[in-house]
Amino acid sequence: MASAESGDVPTVKYFLIMVAISLSKGVPVDIDCGFGTPLFNAANNGKDKTLKILLDCQADPNVIVNNGSCSPLMSALDCCSLKCMKLLIKASTGADVNVKGTIIAPLVFSTLQGGYTNFIKILLETGAIPNIPDDVSLLFLEFCYSSDYFTNKLRLL
């Protein structure tokens, strides 16, 4: 996991090659040792190359970690990594842009962070639903209206 977190691509490749037999026998690449999965940690640190390798090994982009507080997509948003966010969404199984099961929806989070308009635009283009509340009943549109950036955000809709 430290390799995924640090972005040490050659080491991650080496480890993935060495465990190819284990992976082919069903050992999951999504093992969580208490600090999130390797995919979560790569996204959390903006390590897009490492993230791509893990996704190629069928890592689950929709895994929820930290007792329901976060997902790899939310981690990519938190560290402002547009590359990681795009990779997670375009993965074969594709990250859920509405991320049910986490504390806050990606659209609401992006709005609360001061208007990540590039992130909001991609989330909306890939199917994020702005008028459905997240798990704590927060609505994206409510934050658009209460935010200084609301005119830019509403134009995206």
Tab-separated table of N, CA and C in Angstrom:
chain	number	residue	atom	x	y	z
A	1	MET	N	0.824	-1.187	0.000
A	1	MET	CA	0.000	0.000	0.000
A	1	MET	C	0.867	1.250	0.000
A	2	ALA	N	1.983	1.232	0.678
A	2	ALA	CA	2.852	2.407	0.706
A	2	ALA	C	3.341	2.736	-0.699
A	3	SER	N	3.548	1.716	-1.525
A	3	SER	CA	3.970	1.955	-2.911
A	3	SER	C	2.877	2.673	-3.684
A	4	ALA	N	1.641	2.240	-3.500
A	4	ALA	CA	0.514	2.892	-4.177
A	4	ALA	C	0.365	4.318	-3.688
A	5	GLU	N	0.552	4.517	-2.398
A	5	GLU	CA	0.404	5.844	-1.807
A	5	GLU	C	1.502	6.789	-2.279
A	6	SER	N	2.716	6.289	-2.439
A	6	SER	CA	3.835	7.154	-2.817
A	6	SER	C	3.937	7.371	-4.321
A	7	GLY	N	3.220	6.568	-5.089
A	7	GLY	CA	3.292	6.700	-6.543
A	7	GLY	C	4.497	6.000	-7.140
A	8	ASP	N	5.069	5.065	-6.408
A	8	ASP	CA	6.236	4.319	-6.870
A	8	ASP	C	5.778	3.282	-7.898
A	9	VAL	N	5.603	3.740	-9.135
A	9	VAL	CA	5.024	2.911	-10.196
A	9	VAL	C	5.817	1.626	-10.442
A	10	PRO	N	7.148	1.673	-10.564
A	10	PRO	CA	7.878	0.420	-10.801
A	10	PRO	C	7.664	-0.617	-9.691
A	11	THR	N	7.629	-0.169	-8.452
A	11	THR	CA	7.420	-1.100	-7.342
A	11	THR	C	6.011	-1.678	-7.378
A	12	VAL	N	5.030	-0.837	-7.669
A	12	VAL	CA	3.652	-1.330	-7.770
A	12	VAL	C	3.557	-2.362	-8.886
A	13	LYS	N	4.171	-2.071	-10.045
A	13	LYS	CA	4.161	-3.033	-11.157
A	13	LYS	C	4.810	-4.348	-10.729
A	14	TYR	N	5.946	-4.249	-10.052
A	14	TYR	CA	6.655	-5.438	-9.590
A	14	TYR	C	5.757	-6.268	-8.671
A	15	PHE	N	5.147	-5.601	-7.680
A	15	PHE	CA	4.275	-6.326	-6.758
A	15	PHE	C	3.091	-6.948	-7.483
A	16	LEU	N	2.523	-6.235	-8.426
A	16	LEU	CA	1.373	-6.780	-9.153
A	16	LEU	C	1.773	-7.960	-10.031
A	17	ILE	N	2.965	-7.909	-10.612
A	17	ILE	CA	3.458	-9.044	-11.398
A	17	ILE	C	3.696	-10.242	-10.477
A	18	MET	N	4.297	-9.983	-9.317
A	18	MET	CA	4.614	-11.061	-8.381
A	18	MET	C	3.360	-11.727	-7.816
A	19	VAL	N	2.272	-10.995	-7.745
A	19	VAL	CA	1.048	-11.587	-7.192
A	19	VAL	C	0.060	-11.970	-8.281
A	20	ALA	N	0.496	-11.983	-9.529
A	20	ALA	CA	-0.404	-12.320	-10.639
A	20	ALA	C	-1.069	-13.681	-10.428
A	21	ILE	N	-0.311	-14.641	-9.938
A	21	ILE	CA	-0.873	-15.974	-9.697
A	21	ILE	C	-1.957	-15.901	-8.620
A	22	SER	N	-1.666	-15.170	-7.560
A	22	SER	CA	-2.657	-15.016	-6.486
A	22	SER	C	-3.913	-14.327	-6.991
A	23	LEU	N	-3.725	-13.270	-7.786
A	23	LEU	CA	-4.877	-12.548	-8.326
A	23	LEU	C	-5.711	-13.455	-9.228
A	24	SER	N	-5.025	-14.281	-10.022
A	24	SER	CA	-5.757	-15.174	-10.919
A	24	SER	C	-6.526	-16.242	-10.142
A	25	LYS	N	-6.109	-16.496	-8.903
A	25	LYS	CA	-6.808	-17.474	-8.067
A	25	LYS	C	-7.876	-16.818	-7.192
A	26	GLY	N	-8.099	-15.513	-7.423
A	26	GLY	CA	-9.195	-14.852	-6.724
A	26	GLY	C	-8.825	-13.989	-5.539
A	27	VAL	N	-7.543	-13.829	-5.253
A	27	VAL	CA	-7.159	-12.936	-4.159
A	27	VAL	C	-7.465	-11.505	-4.600
A	28	PRO	N	-8.237	-10.773	-3.811
A	28	PRO	CA	-8.670	-9.438	-4.246
A	28	PRO	C	-7.558	-8.391	-4.184
A	29	VAL	N	-7.590	-7.482	-5.139
A	29	VAL	CA	-6.657	-6.365	-5.149
A	29	VAL	C	-7.185	-5.247	-4.245
A	30	ASP	N	-8.393	-5.436	-3.727
A	30	ASP	CA	-9.064	-4.421	-2.911
A	30	ASP	C	-8.948	-4.673	-1.411
A	31	ILE	N	-7.893	-5.299	-0.979
A	31	ILE	CA	-7.740	-5.589	0.444
A	31	ILE	C	-7.561	-4.282	1.209
A	32	ASP	N	-8.329	-4.133	2.277
A	32	ASP	CA	-8.272	-2.938	3.119
A	32	ASP	C	-7.625	-3.331	4.441
A	33	CYS	N	-6.460	-2.770	4.705
A	33	CYS	CA	-5.746	-3.115	5.941
A	33	CYS	C	-6.079	-2.140	7.071
A	34	GLY	N	-7.177	-1.428	6.942
A	34	GLY	CA	-7.587	-0.496	7.983
A	34	GLY	C	-7.380	0.961	7.614
A	35	PHE	N	-6.649	1.198	6.547
A	35	PHE	CA	-6.389	2.566	6.096
A	35	PHE	C	-6.907	2.789	4.683
A	36	GLY	N	-7.799	1.943	4.234
A	36	GLY	CA	-8.323	2.037	2.874
A	36	GLY	C	-7.602	1.080	1.948
A	37	THR	N	-8.161	0.905	0.770
A	37	THR	CA	-7.569	0.009	-0.224
A	37	THR	C	-6.416	0.714	-0.939
A	38	PRO	N	-5.566	-0.040	-1.637
A	38	PRO	CA	-4.508	0.611	-2.419
A	38	PRO	C	-5.070	1.623	-3.428
A	39	LEU	N	-6.209	1.298	-4.054
A	39	LEU	CA	-6.817	2.225	-5.015
A	39	LEU	C	-7.239	3.522	-4.322
A	40	PHE	N	-7.846	3.399	-3.162
A	40	PHE	CA	-8.252	4.567	-2.378
A	40	PHE	C	-7.039	5.437	-2.051
A	41	ASN	N	-5.949	4.807	-1.612
A	41	ASN	CA	-4.752	5.562	-1.238
A	41	ASN	C	-4.081	6.215	-2.438
A	42	ALA	N	-4.080	5.532	-3.574
A	42	ALA	CA	-3.518	6.141	-4.786
A	42	ALA	C	-4.342	7.366	-5.185
A	43	ALA	N	-5.661	7.246	-5.131
A	43	ALA	CA	-6.537	8.383	-5.460
A	43	ALA	C	-6.375	9.501	-4.445
A	44	ASN	N	-6.242	9.137	-3.186
A	44	ASN	CA	-6.117	10.112	-2.103
A	44	ASN	C	-4.843	10.947	-2.227
A	45	ASN	N	-3.857	10.404	-2.917
A	45	ASN	CA	-2.587	11.108	-3.086
A	45	ASN	C	-2.364	11.586	-4.516
A	46	GLY	N	-3.380	11.465	-5.365
A	46	GLY	CA	-3.286	11.960	-6.740
A	46	GLY	C	-2.299	11.203	-7.609
A	47	LYS	N	-2.093	9.929	-7.341
A	47	LYS	CA	-1.124	9.112	-8.083
A	47	LYS	C	-1.825	8.413	-9.243
A	48	ASP	N	-2.004	9.135	-10.345
A	48	ASP	CA	-2.802	8.624	-11.465
A	48	ASP	C	-2.187	7.407	-12.146
A	49	LYS	N	-0.863	7.320	-12.240
A	49	LYS	CA	-0.240	6.155	-12.887
A	49	LYS	C	-0.470	4.892	-12.058
A	50	THR	N	-0.299	5.012	-10.767
A	50	THR	CA	-0.549	3.886	-9.871
A	50	THR	C	-2.020	3.493	-9.911
A	51	LEU	N	-2.879	4.480	-9.921
A	51	LEU	CA	-4.319	4.245	-9.985
A	51	LEU	C	-4.681	3.462	-11.243
A	52	LYS	N	-4.092	3.830	-12.372
A	52	LYS	CA	-4.368	3.147	-13.639
A	52	LYS	C	-3.959	1.681	-13.564
A	53	ILE	N	-2.795	1.405	-12.999
A	53	ILE	CA	-2.328	0.022	-12.862
A	53	ILE	C	-3.313	-0.780	-12.013
A	54	LEU	N	-3.730	-0.211	-10.903
A	54	LEU	CA	-4.669	-0.910	-10.019
A	54	LEU	C	-6.010	-1.147	-10.705
A	55	LEU	N	-6.485	-0.167	-11.464
A	55	LEU	CA	-7.738	-0.342	-12.208
A	55	LEU	C	-7.591	-1.416	-13.280
A	56	ASP	N	-6.422	-1.483	-13.919
A	56	ASP	CA	-6.171	-2.529	-14.914
A	56	ASP	C	-6.189	-3.920	-14.281
A	57	CYS	N	-5.897	-3.991	-12.982
A	57	CYS	CA	-5.950	-5.264	-12.247
A	57	CYS	C	-7.313	-5.474	-11.598
A	58	GLN	N	-8.318	-4.751	-12.090
A	58	GLN	CA	-9.712	-4.900	-11.656
A	58	GLN	C	-9.990	-4.424	-10.232
A	59	ALA	N	-9.240	-3.431	-9.761
A	59	ALA	CA	-9.572	-2.835	-8.463
A	59	ALA	C	-10.947	-2.183	-8.567
A	60	ASP	N	-11.711	-2.258	-7.507
A	60	ASP	CA	-13.087	-1.746	-7.495
A	60	ASP	C	-13.097	-0.233	-7.263
A	61	PRO	N	-13.524	0.560	-8.268
A	61	PRO	CA	-13.549	2.014	-8.088
A	61	PRO	C	-14.701	2.485	-7.205
A	62	ASN	N	-15.580	1.574	-6.817
A	62	ASN	CA	-16.739	1.948	-6.002
A	62	ASN	C	-16.650	1.477	-4.558
A	63	VAL	N	-15.485	1.005	-4.142
A	63	VAL	CA	-15.336	0.526	-2.775
A	63	VAL	C	-15.485	1.713	-1.809
A	64	ILE	N	-16.231	1.488	-0.734
A	64	ILE	CA	-16.441	2.514	0.288
A	64	ILE	C	-15.544	2.160	1.473
A	65	VAL	N	-14.744	3.112	1.933
A	65	VAL	CA	-13.795	2.863	3.022
A	65	VAL	C	-14.062	3.820	4.182
A	66	ASN	N	-13.311	3.624	5.242
A	66	ASN	CA	-13.381	4.475	6.438
A	66	ASN	C	-14.801	4.573	6.995
A	67	ASN	N	-15.414	3.430	7.200
A	67	ASN	CA	-16.763	3.357	7.781
A	67	ASN	C	-17.785	4.189	7.027
A	68	GLY	N	-17.707	4.166	5.707
A	68	GLY	CA	-18.702	4.845	4.889
A	68	GLY	C	-18.434	6.308	4.624
A	69	SER	N	-17.260	6.767	4.980
A	69	SER	CA	-17.014	8.198	4.805
A	69	SER	C	-16.428	8.552	3.449
A	70	CYS	N	-15.872	7.581	2.737
A	70	CYS	CA	-15.154	7.970	1.523
A	70	CYS	C	-15.078	6.842	0.497
A	71	SER	N	-14.762	7.237	-0.731
A	71	SER	CA	-14.547	6.315	-1.841
A	71	SER	C	-13.343	6.834	-2.622
A	72	PRO	N	-12.790	6.032	-3.538
A	72	PRO	CA	-11.690	6.545	-4.352
A	72	PRO	C	-12.057	7.814	-5.127
A	73	LEU	N	-13.289	7.891	-5.635
A	73	LEU	CA	-13.706	9.090	-6.367
A	73	LEU	C	-13.698	10.317	-5.458
A	74	MET	N	-14.201	10.163	-4.246
A	74	MET	CA	-14.198	11.279	-3.297
A	74	MET	C	-12.767	11.670	-2.933
A	75	SER	N	-11.878	10.690	-2.844
A	75	SER	CA	-10.474	10.981	-2.547
A	75	SER	C	-9.825	11.768	-3.675
A	76	ALA	N	-10.140	11.392	-4.912
A	76	ALA	CA	-9.606	12.132	-6.065
A	76	ALA	C	-10.103	13.574	-6.048
A	77	LEU	N	-11.357	13.766	-5.681
A	77	LEU	CA	-11.901	15.123	-5.562
A	77	LEU	C	-11.211	15.885	-4.440
A	78	ASP	N	-10.999	15.210	-3.318
A	78	ASP	CA	-10.400	15.853	-2.151
A	78	ASP	C	-8.985	16.348	-2.434
A	79	CYS	N	-8.224	15.587	-3.210
A	79	CYS	CA	-6.852	16.018	-3.511
A	79	CYS	C	-6.773	16.781	-4.835
A	80	CYS	N	-7.927	17.137	-5.385
A	80	CYS	CA	-8.017	17.958	-6.615
A	80	CYS	C	-7.352	17.302	-7.816
A	81	SER	N	-7.461	15.979	-7.944
A	81	SER	CA	-6.845	15.279	-9.068
A	81	SER	C	-7.879	14.973	-10.148
A	82	LEU	N	-7.926	15.838	-11.143
A	82	LEU	CA	-8.842	15.656	-12.264
A	82	LEU	C	-8.494	14.388	-13.045
A	83	LYS	N	-7.184	14.092	-13.180
A	83	LYS	CA	-6.754	12.880	-13.891
A	83	LYS	C	-7.272	11.617	-13.198
A	84	CYS	N	-7.113	11.565	-11.884
A	84	CYS	CA	-7.582	10.388	-11.138
A	84	CYS	C	-9.093	10.260	-11.242
A	85	MET	N	-9.792	11.383	-11.139
A	85	MET	CA	-11.250	11.346	-11.232
A	85	MET	C	-11.690	10.785	-12.578
A	86	LYS	N	-11.067	11.250	-13.660
A	86	LYS	CA	-11.427	10.770	-14.999
A	86	LYS	C	-11.125	9.280	-15.151
A	87	LEU	N	-9.974	8.831	-14.636
A	87	LEU	CA	-9.620	7.409	-14.716
A	87	LEU	C	-10.631	6.542	-13.973
A	88	LEU	N	-11.044	6.983	-12.805
A	88	LEU	CA	-12.010	6.212	-12.017
A	88	LEU	C	-13.352	6.116	-12.724
A	89	ILE	N	-13.790	7.203	-13.328
A	89	ILE	CA	-15.079	7.205	-14.025
A	89	ILE	C	-15.020	6.354	-15.288
A	90	LYS	N	-13.872	6.390	-15.992
A	90	LYS	CA	-13.735	5.650	-17.250
A	90	LYS	C	-13.321	4.194	-17.056
A	91	ALA	N	-13.106	3.767	-15.826
A	91	ALA	CA	-12.703	2.382	-15.559
A	91	ALA	C	-13.762	1.423	-16.090
A	92	SER	N	-13.371	0.169	-16.296
A	92	SER	CA	-14.294	-0.809	-16.887
A	92	SER	C	-15.595	-0.928	-16.096
A	93	THR	N	-15.514	-0.896	-14.780
A	93	THR	CA	-16.740	-0.925	-13.984
A	93	THR	C	-17.252	0.478	-13.699
A	94	GLY	N	-16.411	1.470	-13.849
A	94	GLY	CA	-16.810	2.871	-13.704
A	94	GLY	C	-17.211	3.275	-12.302
A	95	ALA	N	-16.604	4.333	-11.811
A	95	ALA	CA	-16.960	4.848	-10.488
A	95	ALA	C	-18.365	5.439	-10.523
A	96	ASP	N	-19.116	5.189	-9.487
A	96	ASP	CA	-20.470	5.733	-9.356
A	96	ASP	C	-20.359	7.218	-9.031
A	97	VAL	N	-20.787	8.079	-9.959
A	97	VAL	CA	-20.646	9.523	-9.764
A	97	VAL	C	-21.627	10.070	-8.734
A	98	ASN	N	-22.581	9.266	-8.310
A	98	ASN	CA	-23.493	9.691	-7.249
A	98	ASN	C	-23.067	9.134	-5.890
A	99	VAL	N	-22.161	8.187	-5.886
A	99	VAL	CA	-21.542	7.561	-4.716
A	99	VAL	C	-22.493	7.400	-3.539
A	100	LYS	N	-23.436	6.515	-3.681
A	100	LYS	CA	-24.314	6.193	-2.558
A	100	LYS	C	-23.514	5.392	-1.535
A	101	GLY	N	-23.725	5.684	-0.288
A	101	GLY	CA	-23.030	4.977	0.775
A	101	GLY	C	-21.938	5.795	1.426
A	102	THR	N	-21.619	6.957	0.876
A	102	THR	CA	-20.647	7.836	1.525
A	102	THR	C	-21.397	8.962	2.226
A	103	ILE	N	-20.718	9.658	3.079
A	103	ILE	CA	-21.353	10.699	3.880
A	103	ILE	C	-21.875	11.846	3.026
A	104	ILE	N	-21.161	12.192	1.964
A	104	ILE	CA	-21.534	13.356	1.161
A	104	ILE	C	-21.392	13.021	-0.324
A	105	ALA	N	-22.260	13.568	-1.139
A	105	ALA	CA	-22.222	13.318	-2.584
A	105	ALA	C	-21.100	14.130	-3.234
A	106	PRO	N	-20.497	13.608	-4.306
A	106	PRO	CA	-19.419	14.339	-4.979
A	106	PRO	C	-19.819	15.740	-5.437
A	107	LEU	N	-21.038	15.910	-5.938
A	107	LEU	CA	-21.467	17.245	-6.371
A	107	LEU	C	-21.515	18.222	-5.203
A	108	VAL	N	-22.040	17.782	-4.076
A	108	VAL	CA	-22.104	18.649	-2.892
A	108	VAL	C	-20.695	18.954	-2.403
A	109	PHE	N	-19.840	17.932	-2.349
A	109	PHE	CA	-18.461	18.126	-1.901
A	109	PHE	C	-17.737	19.130	-2.793
A	110	SER	N	-17.881	18.985	-4.101
A	110	SER	CA	-17.222	19.900	-5.040
A	110	SER	C	-17.696	21.328	-4.839
A	111	THR	N	-18.958	21.494	-4.537
A	111	THR	CA	-19.514	22.822	-4.300
A	111	THR	C	-18.988	23.407	-2.999
A	112	LEU	N	-18.938	22.592	-1.963
A	112	LEU	CA	-18.452	23.059	-0.666
A	112	LEU	C	-16.978	23.439	-0.704
A	113	GLN	N	-16.225	22.852	-1.616
A	113	GLN	CA	-14.804	23.147	-1.727
A	113	GLN	C	-14.540	24.475	-2.436
A	114	GLY	N	-15.556	25.225	-2.729
A	114	GLY	CA	-15.356	26.537	-3.337
A	114	GLY	C	-15.587	26.546	-4.825
A	115	GLY	N	-16.212	25.539	-5.332
A	115	GLY	CA	-16.589	25.548	-6.738
A	115	GLY	C	-15.578	24.934	-7.675
A	116	TYR	N	-15.348	23.647	-7.541
A	116	TYR	CA	-14.491	22.934	-8.491
A	116	TYR	C	-15.275	22.789	-9.790
A	117	THR	N	-15.373	23.846	-10.576
A	117	THR	CA	-16.268	23.816	-11.737
A	117	THR	C	-15.872	22.760	-12.766
A	118	ASN	N	-14.580	22.515	-12.961
A	118	ASN	CA	-14.170	21.459	-13.902
A	118	ASN	C	-14.651	20.094	-13.420
A	119	PHE	N	-14.552	19.869	-12.120
A	119	PHE	CA	-14.990	18.603	-11.539
A	119	PHE	C	-16.512	18.481	-11.630
A	120	ILE	N	-17.203	19.569	-11.296
A	120	ILE	CA	-18.668	19.562	-11.334
A	120	ILE	C	-19.154	19.277	-12.748
A	121	LYS	N	-18.532	19.910	-13.727
A	121	LYS	CA	-18.930	19.717	-15.126
A	121	LYS	C	-18.799	18.249	-15.532
A	122	ILE	N	-17.674	17.631	-15.208
A	122	ILE	CA	-17.455	16.221	-15.560
A	122	ILE	C	-18.448	15.323	-14.826
A	123	LEU	N	-18.677	15.594	-13.552
A	123	LEU	CA	-19.641	14.787	-12.795
A	123	LEU	C	-21.024	14.857	-13.427
A	124	LEU	N	-21.445	16.058	-13.809
A	124	LEU	CA	-22.762	16.213	-14.432
A	124	LEU	C	-22.814	15.535	-15.800
A	125	GLU	N	-21.742	15.667	-16.584
A	125	GLU	CA	-21.701	15.055	-17.920
A	125	GLU	C	-21.718	13.530	-17.858
A	126	THR	N	-21.219	12.973	-16.758
A	126	THR	CA	-21.143	11.513	-16.654
A	126	THR	C	-22.271	10.918	-15.816
A	127	GLY	N	-23.294	11.708	-15.531
A	127	GLY	CA	-24.493	11.148	-14.931
A	127	GLY	C	-24.795	11.483	-13.489
A	128	ALA	N	-24.027	12.367	-12.867
A	128	ALA	CA	-24.366	12.758	-11.493
A	128	ALA	C	-25.716	13.467	-11.501
A	129	ILE	N	-26.541	13.130	-10.548
A	129	ILE	CA	-27.904	13.674	-10.500
A	129	ILE	C	-27.955	14.787	-9.448
A	130	PRO	N	-28.152	16.038	-9.895
A	130	PRO	CA	-28.087	17.166	-8.962
A	130	PRO	C	-29.293	17.316	-8.044
A	131	ASN	N	-30.411	16.721	-8.377
A	131	ASN	CA	-31.610	16.941	-7.566
A	131	ASN	C	-32.000	15.744	-6.703
A	132	ILE	N	-31.059	14.850	-6.469
A	132	ILE	CA	-31.290	13.732	-5.561
A	132	ILE	C	-30.371	13.931	-4.361
A	133	PRO	N	-30.914	13.913	-3.145
A	133	PRO	CA	-30.080	14.156	-1.967
A	133	PRO	C	-29.090	13.022	-1.730
A	134	ASP	N	-27.973	13.371	-1.098
A	134	ASP	CA	-27.008	12.338	-0.740
A	134	ASP	C	-27.479	11.653	0.544
A	135	ASP	N	-26.602	10.880	1.165
A	135	ASP	CA	-27.001	10.069	2.318
A	135	ASP	C	-27.355	10.873	3.567
A	136	VAL	N	-26.998	12.149	3.611
A	136	VAL	CA	-27.387	12.985	4.753
A	136	VAL	C	-28.356	14.086	4.323
A	137	SER	N	-29.038	13.835	3.199
A	137	SER	CA	-30.105	14.706	2.674
A	137	SER	C	-29.639	16.080	2.217
A	138	LEU	N	-28.403	16.187	1.762
A	138	LEU	CA	-27.915	17.448	1.207
A	138	LEU	C	-28.136	17.453	-0.298
A	139	LEU	N	-28.544	18.582	-0.823
A	139	LEU	CA	-28.773	18.729	-2.262
A	139	LEU	C	-27.742	19.662	-2.880
A	140	PHE	N	-27.234	19.278	-4.029
A	140	PHE	CA	-26.293	20.101	-4.785
A	140	PHE	C	-26.883	21.482	-5.059
A	141	LEU	N	-28.144	21.521	-5.474
A	141	LEU	CA	-28.772	22.793	-5.831
A	141	LEU	C	-28.869	23.744	-4.647
A	142	GLU	N	-29.072	23.214	-3.444
A	142	GLU	CA	-29.113	24.067	-2.253
A	142	GLU	C	-27.792	24.798	-2.067
A	143	PHE	N	-26.704	24.096	-2.287
A	143	PHE	CA	-25.397	24.715	-2.116
A	143	PHE	C	-25.064	25.675	-3.249
A	144	CYS	N	-25.571	25.397	-4.426
A	144	CYS	CA	-25.372	26.334	-5.538
A	144	CYS	C	-26.004	27.682	-5.215
A	145	TYR	N	-27.208	27.655	-4.686
A	145	TYR	CA	-27.905	28.899	-4.371
A	145	TYR	C	-27.263	29.644	-3.214
A	146	SER	N	-26.671	28.920	-2.274
A	146	SER	CA	-26.086	29.574	-1.109
A	146	SER	C	-24.626	29.950	-1.318
A	147	SER	N	-24.068	29.610	-2.451
A	147	SER	CA	-22.650	29.830	-2.722
A	147	SER	C	-22.428	31.068	-3.577
A	148	ASP	N	-21.273	31.699	-3.405
A	148	ASP	CA	-20.888	32.837	-4.243
A	148	ASP	C	-20.724	32.423	-5.698
A	149	TYR	N	-20.468	31.165	-5.919
A	149	TYR	CA	-20.195	30.671	-7.263
A	149	TYR	C	-21.447	30.150	-7.965
A	150	PHE	N	-22.626	30.348	-7.380
A	150	PHE	CA	-23.813	29.638	-7.858
A	150	PHE	C	-24.139	29.905	-9.316
A	151	THR	N	-23.876	31.086	-9.828
A	151	THR	CA	-24.236	31.343	-11.228
A	151	THR	C	-23.423	30.466	-12.168
A	152	ASN	N	-22.140	30.304	-11.901
A	152	ASN	CA	-21.305	29.427	-12.734
A	152	ASN	C	-21.757	27.979	-12.631
A	153	LYS	N	-22.094	27.536	-11.441
A	153	LYS	CA	-22.492	26.149	-11.238
A	153	LYS	C	-23.833	25.855	-11.890
A	154	LEU	N	-24.757	26.785	-11.769
A	154	LEU	CA	-26.069	26.559	-12.365
A	154	LEU	C	-26.004	26.577	-13.884
A	155	ARG	N	-25.074	27.320	-14.454
A	155	ARG	CA	-24.905	27.295	-15.910
A	155	ARG	C	-24.490	25.909	-16.387
A	156	LEU	N	-23.790	25.174	-15.539
A	156	LEU	CA	-23.380	23.818	-15.907
A	156	LEU	C	-24.582	22.903	-16.061
A	157	LEU	N	-25.650	23.196	-15.337
A	157	LEU	CA	-26.853	22.377	-15.431
A	157	LEU	C	-27.545	22.635	-16.741
